[in-house]
mmCIF file of C-alpha atoms in Angstrom:
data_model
loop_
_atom_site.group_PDB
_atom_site.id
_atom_site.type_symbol
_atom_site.label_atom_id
_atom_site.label_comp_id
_atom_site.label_asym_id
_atom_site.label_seq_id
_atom_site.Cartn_x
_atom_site.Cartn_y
_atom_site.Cartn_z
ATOM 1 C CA UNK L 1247 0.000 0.000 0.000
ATOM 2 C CA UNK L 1248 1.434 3.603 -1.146
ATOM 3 C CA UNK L 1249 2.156 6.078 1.589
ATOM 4 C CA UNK L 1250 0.087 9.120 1.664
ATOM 5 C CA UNK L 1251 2.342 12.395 0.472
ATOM 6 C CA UNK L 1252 3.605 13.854 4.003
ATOM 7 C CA UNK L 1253 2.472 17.754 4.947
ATOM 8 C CA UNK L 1254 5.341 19.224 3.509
ATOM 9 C CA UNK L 1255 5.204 17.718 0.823
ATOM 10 C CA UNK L 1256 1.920 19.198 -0.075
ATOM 11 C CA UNK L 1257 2.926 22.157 1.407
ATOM 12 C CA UNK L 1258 5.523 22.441 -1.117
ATOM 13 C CA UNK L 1259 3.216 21.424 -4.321
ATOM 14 C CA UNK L 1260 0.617 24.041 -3.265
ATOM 15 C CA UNK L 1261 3.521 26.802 -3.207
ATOM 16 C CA UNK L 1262 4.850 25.927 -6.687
ATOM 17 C CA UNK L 1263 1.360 25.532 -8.108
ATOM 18 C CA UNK L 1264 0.527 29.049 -6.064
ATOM 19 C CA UNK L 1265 3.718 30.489 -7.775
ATOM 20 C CA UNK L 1266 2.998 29.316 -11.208
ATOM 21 C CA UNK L 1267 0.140 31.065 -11.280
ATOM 22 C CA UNK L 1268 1.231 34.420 -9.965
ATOM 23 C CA UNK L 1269 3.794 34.455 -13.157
ATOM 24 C CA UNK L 1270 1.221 33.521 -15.831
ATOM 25 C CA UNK L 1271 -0.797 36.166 -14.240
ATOM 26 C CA UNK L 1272 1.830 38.845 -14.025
ATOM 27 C CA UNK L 1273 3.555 38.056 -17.945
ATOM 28 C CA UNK L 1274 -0.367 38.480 -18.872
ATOM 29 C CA UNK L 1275 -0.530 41.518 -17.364
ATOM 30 C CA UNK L 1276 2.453 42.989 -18.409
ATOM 31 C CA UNK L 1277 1.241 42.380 -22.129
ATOM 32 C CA UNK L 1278 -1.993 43.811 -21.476
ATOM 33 C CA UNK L 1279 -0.920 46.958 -19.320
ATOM 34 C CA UNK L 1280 1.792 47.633 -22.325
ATOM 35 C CA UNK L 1281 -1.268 47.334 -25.262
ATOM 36 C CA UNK L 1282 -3.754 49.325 -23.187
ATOM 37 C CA UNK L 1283 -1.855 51.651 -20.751
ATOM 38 C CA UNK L 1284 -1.239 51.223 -17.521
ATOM 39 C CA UNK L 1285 -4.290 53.886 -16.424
ATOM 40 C CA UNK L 1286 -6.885 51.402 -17.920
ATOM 41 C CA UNK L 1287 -8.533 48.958 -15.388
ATOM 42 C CA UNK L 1288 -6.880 45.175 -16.682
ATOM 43 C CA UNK L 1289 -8.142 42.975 -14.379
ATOM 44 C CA UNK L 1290 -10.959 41.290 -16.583
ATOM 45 C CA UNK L 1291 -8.470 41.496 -19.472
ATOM 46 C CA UNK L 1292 -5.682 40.059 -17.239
ATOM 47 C CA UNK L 1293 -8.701 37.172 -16.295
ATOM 48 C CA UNK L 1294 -9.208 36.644 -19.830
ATOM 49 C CA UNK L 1295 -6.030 36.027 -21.579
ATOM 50 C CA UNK L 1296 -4.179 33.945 -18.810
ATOM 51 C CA UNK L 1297 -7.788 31.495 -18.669
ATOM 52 C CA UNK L 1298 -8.133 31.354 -15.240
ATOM 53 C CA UNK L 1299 -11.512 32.004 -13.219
ATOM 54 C CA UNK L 1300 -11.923 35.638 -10.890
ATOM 55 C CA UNK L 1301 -11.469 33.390 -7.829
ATOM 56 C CA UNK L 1302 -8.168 32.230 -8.908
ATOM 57 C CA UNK L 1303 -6.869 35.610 -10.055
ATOM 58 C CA UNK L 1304 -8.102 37.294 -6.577
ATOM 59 C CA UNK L 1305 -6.477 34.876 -4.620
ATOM 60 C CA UNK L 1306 -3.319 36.875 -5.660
ATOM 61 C CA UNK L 1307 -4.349 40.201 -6.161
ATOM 62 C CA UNK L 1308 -6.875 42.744 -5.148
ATOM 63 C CA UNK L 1309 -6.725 45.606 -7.168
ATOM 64 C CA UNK L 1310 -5.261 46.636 -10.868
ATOM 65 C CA UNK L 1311 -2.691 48.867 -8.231
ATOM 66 C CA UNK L 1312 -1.441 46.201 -7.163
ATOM 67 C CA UNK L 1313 -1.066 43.830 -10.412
ATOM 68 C CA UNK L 1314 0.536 46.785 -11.682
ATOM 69 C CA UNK L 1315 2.706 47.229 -9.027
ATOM 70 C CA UNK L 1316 3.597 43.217 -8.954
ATOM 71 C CA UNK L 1317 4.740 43.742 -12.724
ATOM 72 C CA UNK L 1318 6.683 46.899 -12.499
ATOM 73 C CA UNK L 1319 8.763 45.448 -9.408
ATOM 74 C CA UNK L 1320 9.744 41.971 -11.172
ATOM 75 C CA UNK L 1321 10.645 43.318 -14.475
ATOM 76 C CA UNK L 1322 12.693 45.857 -13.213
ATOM 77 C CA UNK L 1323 14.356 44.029 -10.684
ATOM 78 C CA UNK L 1324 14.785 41.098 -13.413
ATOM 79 C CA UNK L 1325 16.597 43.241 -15.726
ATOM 80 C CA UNK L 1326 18.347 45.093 -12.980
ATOM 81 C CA UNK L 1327 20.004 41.898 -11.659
ATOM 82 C CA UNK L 1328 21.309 40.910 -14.936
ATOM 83 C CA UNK L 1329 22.813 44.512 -15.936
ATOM 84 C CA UNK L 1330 24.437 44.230 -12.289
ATOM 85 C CA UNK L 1331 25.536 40.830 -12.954
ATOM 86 C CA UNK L 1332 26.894 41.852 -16.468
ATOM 87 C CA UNK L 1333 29.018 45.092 -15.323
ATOM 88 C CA UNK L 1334 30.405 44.061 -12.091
ATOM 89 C CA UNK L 1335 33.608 43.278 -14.198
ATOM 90 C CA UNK L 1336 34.261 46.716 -15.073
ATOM 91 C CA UNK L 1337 36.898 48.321 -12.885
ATOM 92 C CA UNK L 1338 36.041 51.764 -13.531
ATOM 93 C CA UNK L 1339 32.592 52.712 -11.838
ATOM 94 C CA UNK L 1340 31.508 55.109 -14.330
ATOM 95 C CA UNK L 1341 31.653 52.415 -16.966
ATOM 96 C CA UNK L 1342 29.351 50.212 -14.713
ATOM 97 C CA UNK L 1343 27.041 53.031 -14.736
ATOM 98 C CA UNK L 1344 27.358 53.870 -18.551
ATOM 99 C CA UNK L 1345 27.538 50.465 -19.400
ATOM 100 C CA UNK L 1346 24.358 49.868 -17.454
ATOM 101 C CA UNK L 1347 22.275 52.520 -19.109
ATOM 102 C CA UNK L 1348 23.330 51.036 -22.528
ATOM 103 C CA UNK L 1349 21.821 47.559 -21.678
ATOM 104 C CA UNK L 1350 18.781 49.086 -20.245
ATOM 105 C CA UNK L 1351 17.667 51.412 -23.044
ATOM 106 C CA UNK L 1352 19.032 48.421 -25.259
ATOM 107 C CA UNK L 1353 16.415 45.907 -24.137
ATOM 108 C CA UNK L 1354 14.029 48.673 -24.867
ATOM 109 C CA UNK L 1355 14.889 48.738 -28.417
ATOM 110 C CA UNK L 1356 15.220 45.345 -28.609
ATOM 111 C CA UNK L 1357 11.394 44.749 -26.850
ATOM 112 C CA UNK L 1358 8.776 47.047 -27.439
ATOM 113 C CA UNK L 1359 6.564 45.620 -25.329
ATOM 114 C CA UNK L 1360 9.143 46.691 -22.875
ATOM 115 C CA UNK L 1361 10.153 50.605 -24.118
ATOM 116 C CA UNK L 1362 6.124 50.533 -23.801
ATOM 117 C CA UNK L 1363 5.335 49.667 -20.192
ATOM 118 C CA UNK L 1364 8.107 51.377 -19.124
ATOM 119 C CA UNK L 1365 7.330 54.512 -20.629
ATOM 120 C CA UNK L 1366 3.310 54.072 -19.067
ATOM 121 C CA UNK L 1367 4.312 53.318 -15.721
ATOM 122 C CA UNK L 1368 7.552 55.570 -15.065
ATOM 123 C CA UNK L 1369 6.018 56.470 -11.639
ATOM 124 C CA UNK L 1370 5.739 53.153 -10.576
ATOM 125 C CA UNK L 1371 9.175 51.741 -11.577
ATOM 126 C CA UNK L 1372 10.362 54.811 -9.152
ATOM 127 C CA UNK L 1373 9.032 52.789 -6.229
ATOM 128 C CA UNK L 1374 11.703 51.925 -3.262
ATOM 129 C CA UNK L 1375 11.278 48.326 -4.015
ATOM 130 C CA UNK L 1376 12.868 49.038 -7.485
ATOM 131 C CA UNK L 1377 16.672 47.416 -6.957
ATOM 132 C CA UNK L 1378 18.169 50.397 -8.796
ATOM 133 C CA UNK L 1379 17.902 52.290 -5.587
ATOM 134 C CA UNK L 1380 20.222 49.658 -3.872
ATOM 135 C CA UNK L 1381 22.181 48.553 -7.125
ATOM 136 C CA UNK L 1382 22.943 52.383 -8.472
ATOM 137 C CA UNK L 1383 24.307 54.122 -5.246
ATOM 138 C CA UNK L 1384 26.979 52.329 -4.276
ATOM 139 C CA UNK L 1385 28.032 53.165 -7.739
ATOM 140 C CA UNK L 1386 27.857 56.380 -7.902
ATOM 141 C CA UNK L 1387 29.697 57.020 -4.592
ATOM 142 C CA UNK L 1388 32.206 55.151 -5.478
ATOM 143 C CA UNK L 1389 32.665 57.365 -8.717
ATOM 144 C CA UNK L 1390 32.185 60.141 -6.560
ATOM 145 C CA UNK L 1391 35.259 58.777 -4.388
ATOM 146 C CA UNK L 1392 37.588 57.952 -7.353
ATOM 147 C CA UNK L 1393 37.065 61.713 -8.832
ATOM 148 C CA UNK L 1394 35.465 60.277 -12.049
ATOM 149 C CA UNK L 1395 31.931 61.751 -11.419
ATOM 150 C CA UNK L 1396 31.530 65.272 -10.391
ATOM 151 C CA UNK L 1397 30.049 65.095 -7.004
ATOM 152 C CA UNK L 1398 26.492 65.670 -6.387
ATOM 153 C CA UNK L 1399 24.251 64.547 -3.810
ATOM 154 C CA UNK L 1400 23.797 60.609 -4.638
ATOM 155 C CA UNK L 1401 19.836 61.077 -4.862
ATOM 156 C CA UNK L 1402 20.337 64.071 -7.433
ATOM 157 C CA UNK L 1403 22.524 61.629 -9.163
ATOM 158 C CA UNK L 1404 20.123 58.642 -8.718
ATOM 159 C CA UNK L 1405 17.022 60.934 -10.365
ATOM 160 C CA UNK L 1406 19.581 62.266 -12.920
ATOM 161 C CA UNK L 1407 20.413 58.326 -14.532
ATOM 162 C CA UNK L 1408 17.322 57.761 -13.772
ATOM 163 C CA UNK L 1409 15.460 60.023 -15.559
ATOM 164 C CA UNK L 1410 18.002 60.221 -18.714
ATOM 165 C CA UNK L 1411 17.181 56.570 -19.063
ATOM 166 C CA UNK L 1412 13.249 56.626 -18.746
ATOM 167 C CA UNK L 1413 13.334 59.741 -21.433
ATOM 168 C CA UNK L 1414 15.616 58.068 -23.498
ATOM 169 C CA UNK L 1415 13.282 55.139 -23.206
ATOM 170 C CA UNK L 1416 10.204 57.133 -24.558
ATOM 171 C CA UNK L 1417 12.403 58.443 -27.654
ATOM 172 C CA UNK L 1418 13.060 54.788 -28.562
ATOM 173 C CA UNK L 1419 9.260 53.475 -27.642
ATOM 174 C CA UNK L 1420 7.776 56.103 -30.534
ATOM 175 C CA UNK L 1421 10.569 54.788 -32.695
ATOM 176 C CA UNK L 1422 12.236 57.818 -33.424
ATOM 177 C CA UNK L 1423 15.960 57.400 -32.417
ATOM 178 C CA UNK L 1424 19.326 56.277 -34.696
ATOM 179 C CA UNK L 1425 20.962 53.460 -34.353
ATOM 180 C CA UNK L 1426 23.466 55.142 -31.586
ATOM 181 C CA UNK L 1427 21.264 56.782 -29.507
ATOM 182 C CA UNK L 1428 21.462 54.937 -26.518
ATOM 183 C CA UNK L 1429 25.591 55.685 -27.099
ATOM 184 C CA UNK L 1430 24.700 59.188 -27.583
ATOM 185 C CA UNK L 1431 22.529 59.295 -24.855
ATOM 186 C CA UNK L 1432 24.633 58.018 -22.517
ATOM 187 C CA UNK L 1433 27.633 60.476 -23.327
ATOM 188 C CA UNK L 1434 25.371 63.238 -22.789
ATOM 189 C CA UNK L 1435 24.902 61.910 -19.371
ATOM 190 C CA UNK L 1436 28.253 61.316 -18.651
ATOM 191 C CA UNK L 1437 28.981 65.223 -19.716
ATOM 192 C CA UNK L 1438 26.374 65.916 -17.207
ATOM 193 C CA UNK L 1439 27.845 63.651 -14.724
ATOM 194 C CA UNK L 1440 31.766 65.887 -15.268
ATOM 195 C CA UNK L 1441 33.283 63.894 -17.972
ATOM 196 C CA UNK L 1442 34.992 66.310 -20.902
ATOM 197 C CA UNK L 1443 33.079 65.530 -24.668
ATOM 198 C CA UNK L 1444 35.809 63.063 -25.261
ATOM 199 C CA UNK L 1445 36.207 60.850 -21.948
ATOM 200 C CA UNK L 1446 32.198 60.705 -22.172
ATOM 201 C CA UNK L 1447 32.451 59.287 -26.269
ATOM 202 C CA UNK L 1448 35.294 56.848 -25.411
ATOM 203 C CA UNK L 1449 33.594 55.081 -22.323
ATOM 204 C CA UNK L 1450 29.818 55.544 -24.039
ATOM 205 C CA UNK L 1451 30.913 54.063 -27.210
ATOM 206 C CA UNK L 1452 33.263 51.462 -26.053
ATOM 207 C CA UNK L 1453 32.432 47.577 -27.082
ATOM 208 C CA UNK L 1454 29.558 46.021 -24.861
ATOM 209 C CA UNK L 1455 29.061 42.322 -25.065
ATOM 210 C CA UNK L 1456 24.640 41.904 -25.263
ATOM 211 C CA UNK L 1457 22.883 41.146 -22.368
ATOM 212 C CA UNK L 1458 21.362 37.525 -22.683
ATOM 213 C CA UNK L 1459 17.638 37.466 -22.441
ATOM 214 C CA UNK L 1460 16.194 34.022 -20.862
ATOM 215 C CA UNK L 1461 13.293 31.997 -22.639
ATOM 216 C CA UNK L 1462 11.960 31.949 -18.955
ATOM 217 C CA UNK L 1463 12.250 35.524 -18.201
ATOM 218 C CA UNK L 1464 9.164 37.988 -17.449
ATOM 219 C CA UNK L 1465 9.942 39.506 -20.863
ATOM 220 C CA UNK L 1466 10.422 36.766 -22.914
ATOM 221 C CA UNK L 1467 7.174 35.126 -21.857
ATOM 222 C CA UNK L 1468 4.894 38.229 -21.951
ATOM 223 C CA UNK L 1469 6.339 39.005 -25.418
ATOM 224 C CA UNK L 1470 5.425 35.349 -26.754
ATOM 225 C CA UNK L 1471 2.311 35.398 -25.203
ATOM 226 C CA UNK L 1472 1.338 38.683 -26.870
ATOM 227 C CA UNK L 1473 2.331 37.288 -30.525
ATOM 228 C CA UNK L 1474 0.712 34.130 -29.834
#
């Protein structure tokens, strides 16, 4: 005779089958918030296109506030782990920060899906759950330190990258930008942060290796569920 499965072993099935169905509801979400804005109210949309019932998707969340504020938080942080994880090489802290803000406004030409929530929902990717605000800092102070960024108060500096990249983002979402202008971007913010024309040109347009995008990333599945 089999044994019965023991508590936490259920306990664990029920939190995998819980978390499964948080992400299909968030990568739904994130396709319908960048097709209809994030000011329209998703929820029945959200209900629709993942195929789930209004018990199952209010088990999770209450309000289209807080779907939208589930999405903003995981793609961000998603994409701000990987930039971290793909300039942490770089000696030179102002390069981590340019270098950075190239692979950001370069998944937003690469996924419009993405240059298209982002640009809807600026406000809410400013949140203090967002980890640029723990990634960015320690960065900029330590540019600060070396003399290679003028020095500012961090948060001015913090709104500064920030907001260069979430305009720059716009530019690219209406699809009105050349080829270089997340390079050219960049130098103008490295100008801004004290570099001469030519320091900012040389470290903007220096060789960047592409930042992998994952099959099971929040991106990748929202985009293939909004072709499909």
């Amino acid at each position: 005779m089999s044994k019965m499965p023991n508590a936490d072993h259920r306990t664990r099935v029920a939190a995998e089958r819980r978390e499964r169905m948080r992400a299909r509801l968030v990568e739904c979400a994130l396709a319908v918030f960048a097709e209809k804005g994030v000011g329209a109210s998703v929820i029945q949309d959200v209900i629709a296109t993942a195929e789930v019932s209004q018990g199952s998707f209010y088990n999770h969340f209450r309000t289209n506030e807080e779907l939208l504020a589930a999405v903003a938080q995981e793609l961000s942080n998603e994409l701000i782990e990987g930039i971290e994880g793909a300039v942490n090489h770089y000696e030179d802290p102002a390069k981590r920060i340019a270098h950075g803000v190239r692979l950001y406004l370069y998944r937003a030409r690469d996924f419009p899906l993405f240059a298209r929530f982002v640009t809807s929902a600026a406000f809410h990717l400013a949140s203090p759950n967002n980890l640029i605000y723990d990634y960015l800092p320690p960065h900029l102070e330590a540019g600060f330190a070396s003399g290679r960024l003028l020095r500012v108060p961090v948060e001015v500096a913090l709104d500064l990258v920030s907001g260069f990249a979430l305009a720059a983002i716009a530019r690219l979402a209406s699809g009105d930008a050349s080829d270089d202008y997340p390079e050219q971007m960049v130098s103008a913010l490295l100008r801004a942060l004290g570099f001469d024309e030519q320091a900012a040109r040389e470290v903007a347009f220096a060789p960047l290796l592409p930042l992998p995008v994952p099959e099971v990333s929040l991106i990748s599945r929202a985009t293939a569920r909004l072709a499909a």
